[in-house]
mmCIF file of C-alpha atoms in Angstrom:
data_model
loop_
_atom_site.group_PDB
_atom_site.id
_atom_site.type_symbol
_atom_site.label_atom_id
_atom_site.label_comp_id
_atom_site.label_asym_id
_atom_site.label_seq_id
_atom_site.Cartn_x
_atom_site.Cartn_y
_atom_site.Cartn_z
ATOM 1 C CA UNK A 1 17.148 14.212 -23.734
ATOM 2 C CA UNK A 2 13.913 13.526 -25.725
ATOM 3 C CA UNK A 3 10.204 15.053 -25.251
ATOM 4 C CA UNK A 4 8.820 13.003 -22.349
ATOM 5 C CA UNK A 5 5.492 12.970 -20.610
ATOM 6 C CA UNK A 6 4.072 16.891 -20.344
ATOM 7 C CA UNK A 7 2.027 15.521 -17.345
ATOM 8 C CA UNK A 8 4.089 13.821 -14.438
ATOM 9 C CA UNK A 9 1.047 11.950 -12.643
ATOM 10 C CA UNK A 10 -0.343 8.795 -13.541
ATOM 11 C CA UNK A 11 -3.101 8.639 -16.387
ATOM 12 C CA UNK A 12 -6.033 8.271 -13.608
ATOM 13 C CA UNK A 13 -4.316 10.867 -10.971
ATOM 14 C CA UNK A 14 -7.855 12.902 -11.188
ATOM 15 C CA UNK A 15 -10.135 10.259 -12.599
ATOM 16 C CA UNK A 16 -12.322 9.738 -9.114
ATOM 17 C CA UNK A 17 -12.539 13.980 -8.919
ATOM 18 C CA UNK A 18 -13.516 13.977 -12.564
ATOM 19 C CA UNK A 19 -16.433 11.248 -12.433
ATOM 20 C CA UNK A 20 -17.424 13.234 -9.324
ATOM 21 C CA UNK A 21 -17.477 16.361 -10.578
ATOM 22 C CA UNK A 22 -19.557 15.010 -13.856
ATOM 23 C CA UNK A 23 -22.549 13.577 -11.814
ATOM 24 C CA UNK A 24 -23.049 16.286 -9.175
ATOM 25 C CA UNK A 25 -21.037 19.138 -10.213
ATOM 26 C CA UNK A 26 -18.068 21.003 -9.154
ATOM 27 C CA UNK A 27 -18.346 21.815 -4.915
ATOM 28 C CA UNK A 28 -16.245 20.493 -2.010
ATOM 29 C CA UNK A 29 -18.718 17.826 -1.301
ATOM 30 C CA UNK A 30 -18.858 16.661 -4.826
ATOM 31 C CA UNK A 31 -14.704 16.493 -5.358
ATOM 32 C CA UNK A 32 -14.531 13.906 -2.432
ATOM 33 C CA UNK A 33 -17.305 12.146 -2.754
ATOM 34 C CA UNK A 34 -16.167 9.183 -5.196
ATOM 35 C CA UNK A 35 -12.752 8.642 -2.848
ATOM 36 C CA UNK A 36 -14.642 8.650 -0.007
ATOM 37 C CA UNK A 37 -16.350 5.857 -1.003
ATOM 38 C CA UNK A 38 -13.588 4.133 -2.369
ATOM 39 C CA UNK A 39 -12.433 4.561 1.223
ATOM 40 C CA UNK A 40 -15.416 2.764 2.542
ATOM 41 C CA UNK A 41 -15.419 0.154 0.139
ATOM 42 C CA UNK A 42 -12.341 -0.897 1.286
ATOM 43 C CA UNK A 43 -13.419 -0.863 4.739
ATOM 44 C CA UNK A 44 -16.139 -3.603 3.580
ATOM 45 C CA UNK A 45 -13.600 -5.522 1.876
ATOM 46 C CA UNK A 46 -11.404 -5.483 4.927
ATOM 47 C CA UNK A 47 -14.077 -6.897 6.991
ATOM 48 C CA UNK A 48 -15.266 -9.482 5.018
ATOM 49 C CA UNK A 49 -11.577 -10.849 5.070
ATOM 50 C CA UNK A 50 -11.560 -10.150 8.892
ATOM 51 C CA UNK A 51 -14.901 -12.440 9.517
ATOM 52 C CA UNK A 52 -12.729 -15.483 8.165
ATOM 53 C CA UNK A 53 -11.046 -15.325 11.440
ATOM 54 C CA UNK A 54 -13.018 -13.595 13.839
ATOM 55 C CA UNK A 55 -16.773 -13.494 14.585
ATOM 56 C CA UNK A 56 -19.069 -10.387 12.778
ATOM 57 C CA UNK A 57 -18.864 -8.462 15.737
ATOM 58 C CA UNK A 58 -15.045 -8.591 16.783
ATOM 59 C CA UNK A 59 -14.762 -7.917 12.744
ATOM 60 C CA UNK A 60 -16.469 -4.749 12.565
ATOM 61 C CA UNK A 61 -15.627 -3.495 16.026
ATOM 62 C CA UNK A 62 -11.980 -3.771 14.207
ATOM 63 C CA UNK A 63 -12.636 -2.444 10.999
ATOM 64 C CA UNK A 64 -14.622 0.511 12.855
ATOM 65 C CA UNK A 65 -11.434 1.655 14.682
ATOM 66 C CA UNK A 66 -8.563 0.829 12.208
ATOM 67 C CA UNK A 67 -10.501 2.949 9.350
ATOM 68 C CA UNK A 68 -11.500 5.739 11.883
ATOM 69 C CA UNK A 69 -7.830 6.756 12.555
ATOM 70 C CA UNK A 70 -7.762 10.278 12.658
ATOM 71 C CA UNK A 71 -4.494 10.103 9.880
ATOM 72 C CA UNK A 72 -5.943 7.475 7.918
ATOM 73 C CA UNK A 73 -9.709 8.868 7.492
ATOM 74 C CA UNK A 74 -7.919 12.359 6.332
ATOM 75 C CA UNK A 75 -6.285 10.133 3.606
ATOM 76 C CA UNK A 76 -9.603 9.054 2.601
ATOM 77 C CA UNK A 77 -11.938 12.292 2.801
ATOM 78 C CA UNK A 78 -9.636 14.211 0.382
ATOM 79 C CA UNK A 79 -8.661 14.436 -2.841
ATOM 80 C CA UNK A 80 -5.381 12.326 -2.652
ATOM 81 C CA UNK A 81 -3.445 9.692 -4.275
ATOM 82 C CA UNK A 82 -2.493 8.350 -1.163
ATOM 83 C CA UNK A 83 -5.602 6.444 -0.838
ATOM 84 C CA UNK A 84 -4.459 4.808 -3.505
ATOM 85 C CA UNK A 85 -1.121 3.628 -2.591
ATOM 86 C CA UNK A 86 -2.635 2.577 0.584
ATOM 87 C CA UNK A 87 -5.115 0.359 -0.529
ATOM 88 C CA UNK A 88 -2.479 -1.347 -3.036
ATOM 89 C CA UNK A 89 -0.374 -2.152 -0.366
ATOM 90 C CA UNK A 90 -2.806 -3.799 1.794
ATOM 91 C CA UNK A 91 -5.115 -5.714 -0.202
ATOM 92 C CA UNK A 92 -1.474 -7.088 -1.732
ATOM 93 C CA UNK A 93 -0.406 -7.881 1.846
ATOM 94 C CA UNK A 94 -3.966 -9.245 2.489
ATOM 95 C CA UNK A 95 -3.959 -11.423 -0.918
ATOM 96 C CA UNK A 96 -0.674 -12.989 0.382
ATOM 97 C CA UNK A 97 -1.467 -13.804 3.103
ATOM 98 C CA UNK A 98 -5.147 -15.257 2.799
ATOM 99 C CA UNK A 99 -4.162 -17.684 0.494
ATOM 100 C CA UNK A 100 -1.776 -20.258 0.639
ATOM 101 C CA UNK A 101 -1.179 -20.023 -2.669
ATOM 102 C CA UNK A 102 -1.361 -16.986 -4.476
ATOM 103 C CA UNK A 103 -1.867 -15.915 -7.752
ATOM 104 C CA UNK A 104 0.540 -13.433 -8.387
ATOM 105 C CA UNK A 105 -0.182 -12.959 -11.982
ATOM 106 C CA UNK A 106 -3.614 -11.285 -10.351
ATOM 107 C CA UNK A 107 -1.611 -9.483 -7.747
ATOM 108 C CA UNK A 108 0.564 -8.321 -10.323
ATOM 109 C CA UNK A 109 -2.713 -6.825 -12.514
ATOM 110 C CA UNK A 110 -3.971 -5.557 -9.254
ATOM 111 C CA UNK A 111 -0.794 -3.361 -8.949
ATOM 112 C CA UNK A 112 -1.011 -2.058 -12.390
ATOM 113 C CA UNK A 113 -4.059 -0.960 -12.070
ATOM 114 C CA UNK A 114 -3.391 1.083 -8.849
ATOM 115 C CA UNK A 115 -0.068 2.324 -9.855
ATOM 116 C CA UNK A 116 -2.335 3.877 -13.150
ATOM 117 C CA UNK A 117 -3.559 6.313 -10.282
ATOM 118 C CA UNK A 118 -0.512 6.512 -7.945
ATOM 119 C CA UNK A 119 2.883 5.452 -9.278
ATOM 120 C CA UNK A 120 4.865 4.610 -6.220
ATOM 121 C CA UNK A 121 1.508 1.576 -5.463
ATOM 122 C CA UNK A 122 4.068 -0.165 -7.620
ATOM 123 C CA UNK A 123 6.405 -0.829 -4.599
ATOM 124 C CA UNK A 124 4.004 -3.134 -3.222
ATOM 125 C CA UNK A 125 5.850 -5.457 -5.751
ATOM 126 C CA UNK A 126 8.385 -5.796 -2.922
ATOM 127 C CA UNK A 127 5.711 -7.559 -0.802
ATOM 128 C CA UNK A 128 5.760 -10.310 -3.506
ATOM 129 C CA UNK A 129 8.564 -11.289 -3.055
ATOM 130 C CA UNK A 130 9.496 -10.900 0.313
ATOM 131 C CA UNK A 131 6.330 -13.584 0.775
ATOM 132 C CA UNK A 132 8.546 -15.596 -1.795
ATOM 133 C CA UNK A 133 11.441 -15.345 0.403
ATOM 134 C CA UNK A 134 9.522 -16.278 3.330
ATOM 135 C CA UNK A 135 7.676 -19.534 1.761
ATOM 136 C CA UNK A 136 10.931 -20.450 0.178
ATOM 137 C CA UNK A 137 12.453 -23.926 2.222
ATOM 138 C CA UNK A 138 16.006 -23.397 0.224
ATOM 139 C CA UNK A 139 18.198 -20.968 -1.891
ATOM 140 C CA UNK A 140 17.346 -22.873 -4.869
ATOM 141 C CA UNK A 141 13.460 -23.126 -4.307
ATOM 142 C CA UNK A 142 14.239 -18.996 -3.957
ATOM 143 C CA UNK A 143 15.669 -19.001 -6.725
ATOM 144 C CA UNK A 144 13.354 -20.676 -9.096
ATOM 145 C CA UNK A 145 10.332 -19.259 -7.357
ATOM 146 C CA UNK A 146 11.626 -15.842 -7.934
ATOM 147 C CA UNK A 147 12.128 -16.801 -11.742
ATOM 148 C CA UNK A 148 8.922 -18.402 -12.301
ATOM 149 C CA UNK A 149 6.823 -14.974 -10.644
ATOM 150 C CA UNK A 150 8.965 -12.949 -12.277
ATOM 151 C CA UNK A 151 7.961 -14.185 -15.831
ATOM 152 C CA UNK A 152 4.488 -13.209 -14.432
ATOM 153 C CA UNK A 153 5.195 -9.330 -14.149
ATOM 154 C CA UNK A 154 4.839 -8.541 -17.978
ATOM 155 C CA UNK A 155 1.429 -6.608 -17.260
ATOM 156 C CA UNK A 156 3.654 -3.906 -15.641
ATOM 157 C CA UNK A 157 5.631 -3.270 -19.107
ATOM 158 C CA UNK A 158 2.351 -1.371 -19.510
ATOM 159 C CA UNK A 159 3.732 1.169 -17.184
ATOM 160 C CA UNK A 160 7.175 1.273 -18.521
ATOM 161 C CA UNK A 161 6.683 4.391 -21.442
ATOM 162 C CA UNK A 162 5.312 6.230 -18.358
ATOM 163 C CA UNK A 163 8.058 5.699 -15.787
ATOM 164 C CA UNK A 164 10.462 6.615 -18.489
ATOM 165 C CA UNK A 165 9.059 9.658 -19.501
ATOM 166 C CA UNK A 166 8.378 10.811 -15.942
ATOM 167 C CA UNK A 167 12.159 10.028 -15.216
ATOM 168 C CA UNK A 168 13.452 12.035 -18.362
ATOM 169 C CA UNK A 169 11.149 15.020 -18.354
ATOM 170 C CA UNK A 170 9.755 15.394 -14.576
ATOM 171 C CA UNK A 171 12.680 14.788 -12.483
ATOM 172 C CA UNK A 172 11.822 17.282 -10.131
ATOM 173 C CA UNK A 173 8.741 15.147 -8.642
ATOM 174 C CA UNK A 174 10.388 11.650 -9.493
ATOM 175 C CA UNK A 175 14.322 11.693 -8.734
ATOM 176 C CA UNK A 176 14.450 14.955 -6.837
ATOM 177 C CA UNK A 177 11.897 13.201 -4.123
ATOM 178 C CA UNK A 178 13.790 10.188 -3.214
ATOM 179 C CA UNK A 179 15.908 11.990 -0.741
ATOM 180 C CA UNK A 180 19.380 11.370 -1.905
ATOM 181 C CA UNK A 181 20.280 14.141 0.213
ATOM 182 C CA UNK A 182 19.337 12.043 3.637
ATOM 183 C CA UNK A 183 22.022 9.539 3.394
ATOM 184 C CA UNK A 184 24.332 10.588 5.175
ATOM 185 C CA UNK A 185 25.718 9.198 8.944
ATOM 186 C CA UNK A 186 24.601 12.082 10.505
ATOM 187 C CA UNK A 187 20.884 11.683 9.617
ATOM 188 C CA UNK A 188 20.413 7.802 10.486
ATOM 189 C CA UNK A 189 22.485 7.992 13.782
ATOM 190 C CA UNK A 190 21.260 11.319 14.964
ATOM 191 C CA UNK A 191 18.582 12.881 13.086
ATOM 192 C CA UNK A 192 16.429 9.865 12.485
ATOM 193 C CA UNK A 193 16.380 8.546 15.963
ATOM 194 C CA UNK A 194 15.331 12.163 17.187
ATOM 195 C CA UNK A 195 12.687 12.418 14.970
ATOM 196 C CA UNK A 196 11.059 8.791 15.701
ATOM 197 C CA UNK A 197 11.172 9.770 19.319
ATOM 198 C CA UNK A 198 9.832 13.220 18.725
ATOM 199 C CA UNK A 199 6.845 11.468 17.243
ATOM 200 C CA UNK A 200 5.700 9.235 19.356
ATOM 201 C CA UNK A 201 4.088 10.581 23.233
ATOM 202 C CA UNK A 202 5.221 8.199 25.718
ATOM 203 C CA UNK A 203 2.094 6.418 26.560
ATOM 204 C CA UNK A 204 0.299 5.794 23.376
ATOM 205 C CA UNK A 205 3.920 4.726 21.833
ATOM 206 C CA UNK A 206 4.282 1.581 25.059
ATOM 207 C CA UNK A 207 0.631 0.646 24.494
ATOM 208 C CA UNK A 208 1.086 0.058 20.663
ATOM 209 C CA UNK A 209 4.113 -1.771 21.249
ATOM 210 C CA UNK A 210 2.197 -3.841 24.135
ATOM 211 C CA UNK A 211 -0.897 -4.317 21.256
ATOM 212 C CA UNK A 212 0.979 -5.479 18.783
ATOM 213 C CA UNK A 213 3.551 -7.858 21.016
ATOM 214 C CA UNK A 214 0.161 -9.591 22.373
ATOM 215 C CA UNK A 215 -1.545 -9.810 19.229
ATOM 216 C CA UNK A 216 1.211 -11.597 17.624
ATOM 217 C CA UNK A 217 0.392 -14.614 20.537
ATOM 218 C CA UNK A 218 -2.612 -15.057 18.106
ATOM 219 C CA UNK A 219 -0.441 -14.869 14.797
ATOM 220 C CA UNK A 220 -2.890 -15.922 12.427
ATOM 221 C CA UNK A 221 -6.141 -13.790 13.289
ATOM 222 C CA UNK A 222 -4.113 -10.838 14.299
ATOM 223 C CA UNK A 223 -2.199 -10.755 10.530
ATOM 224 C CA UNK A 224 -4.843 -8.439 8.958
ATOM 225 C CA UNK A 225 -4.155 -5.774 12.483
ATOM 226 C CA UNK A 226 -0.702 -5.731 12.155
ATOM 227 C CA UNK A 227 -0.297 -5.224 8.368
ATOM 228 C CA UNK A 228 -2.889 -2.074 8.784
#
């Protein structure tokens, strides 16, 4: 067992509260004032990409509702790394699937530089490569397509000396928070179920499933909906 890293968070956990705090001072305003805006730059972003398939107004009317969830505007008037993780995730599902062929060298640097403010914004590397897996015509073009991206992913060695001293030293926020303790028969045939059912009111859970089954009549314009 060696040193490790005294702080378990990313480098730039606190970096929006700190600039922030530096221009206008330390109040509750202040400390989410910098996320919030992230928030609503990434609104703008969203509906720019939206406008390539739909007119302004459909655009913003959908933009308007998706970032005025009740769950997701919490996310994005506090001071949380969430915001983070959720904005990797979608501009990488966005990236993928607004261009036909992507650069994932850039989508690669575009998760490093999130996961420098929330570690876990490095899962979105899964979305790589299930796109690779869905573009792939064979096992071989698989294969060599997942060879040829991987060779692009030496950007995240950057985050390497981080992930290993937050997995030596800070196992109680790292390894103690997968869940090992869920997998078990008993949770995914009884407990899970319950829960997913317990969430969801009966009304509001048919209509999403009815939104989402219709909008995926218009596949390509309703991408960007279902993703969010």
């Amino acid at each position: 067992r060696f040193g490790g890293n005294l702080f378990a968070h990313p480098p730039f956990a606190g970096i929006s509260s700190l600039i922030s705090v530096a221009i206008f001072g330390l109040t509750d305003l202040s400390l989410k004032f910098i996320p919030f805006l992230i928030y609503n730059l990434f609104a703008i972003y969203y509906f720019f990409k939206l406008i390539k398939f739909n007119n302004k107004l459909i655009s913003f009317l959908i933009a308007i509702s998706l970032f005025s969830i009740p769950g997701i505007l919490y996310i994005g008037t506090t001071v949380e790394q969430n915001l983070y993780t959720l904005i990797c995730f979608s501009i990488i599902s966005i990236e993928l699937i607004d261009n036909n062929n992507p650069n994932y060298k850039k989508l690669f640097i575009i998760i490093l530089f999130f996961s420098f403010f929330r570690i876990l914004s490095i899962l979105s590397i899964s979305l790589i490569f299930f796109h690779i897996l869905f573009v792939s015509k064979s096992y071989e073009g698989f294969f060599k397509n997942t060879y040829s991206t991987i060779k692009k992913t030496y950007p995240l060695l950057l985050l390497m000396p981080f992930i290993i001293f937050t997995f030596t030293q800070q196992s109680e926020i790292t390894v103690n928070r997968v869940g090992l303790e869920f997998f078990d028969n008993n949770f995914f045939i009884h407990k899970l179920p319950e829960m997913i059912l317990d969430s969801f009111t009966i009304f509001p859970g048919i209509l999403t499933i009815f939104f989402i089954v219709m909008m995926i009549f218009f596949w390509r314009k309703s991408l960007f909906i279902i993703l969010f």
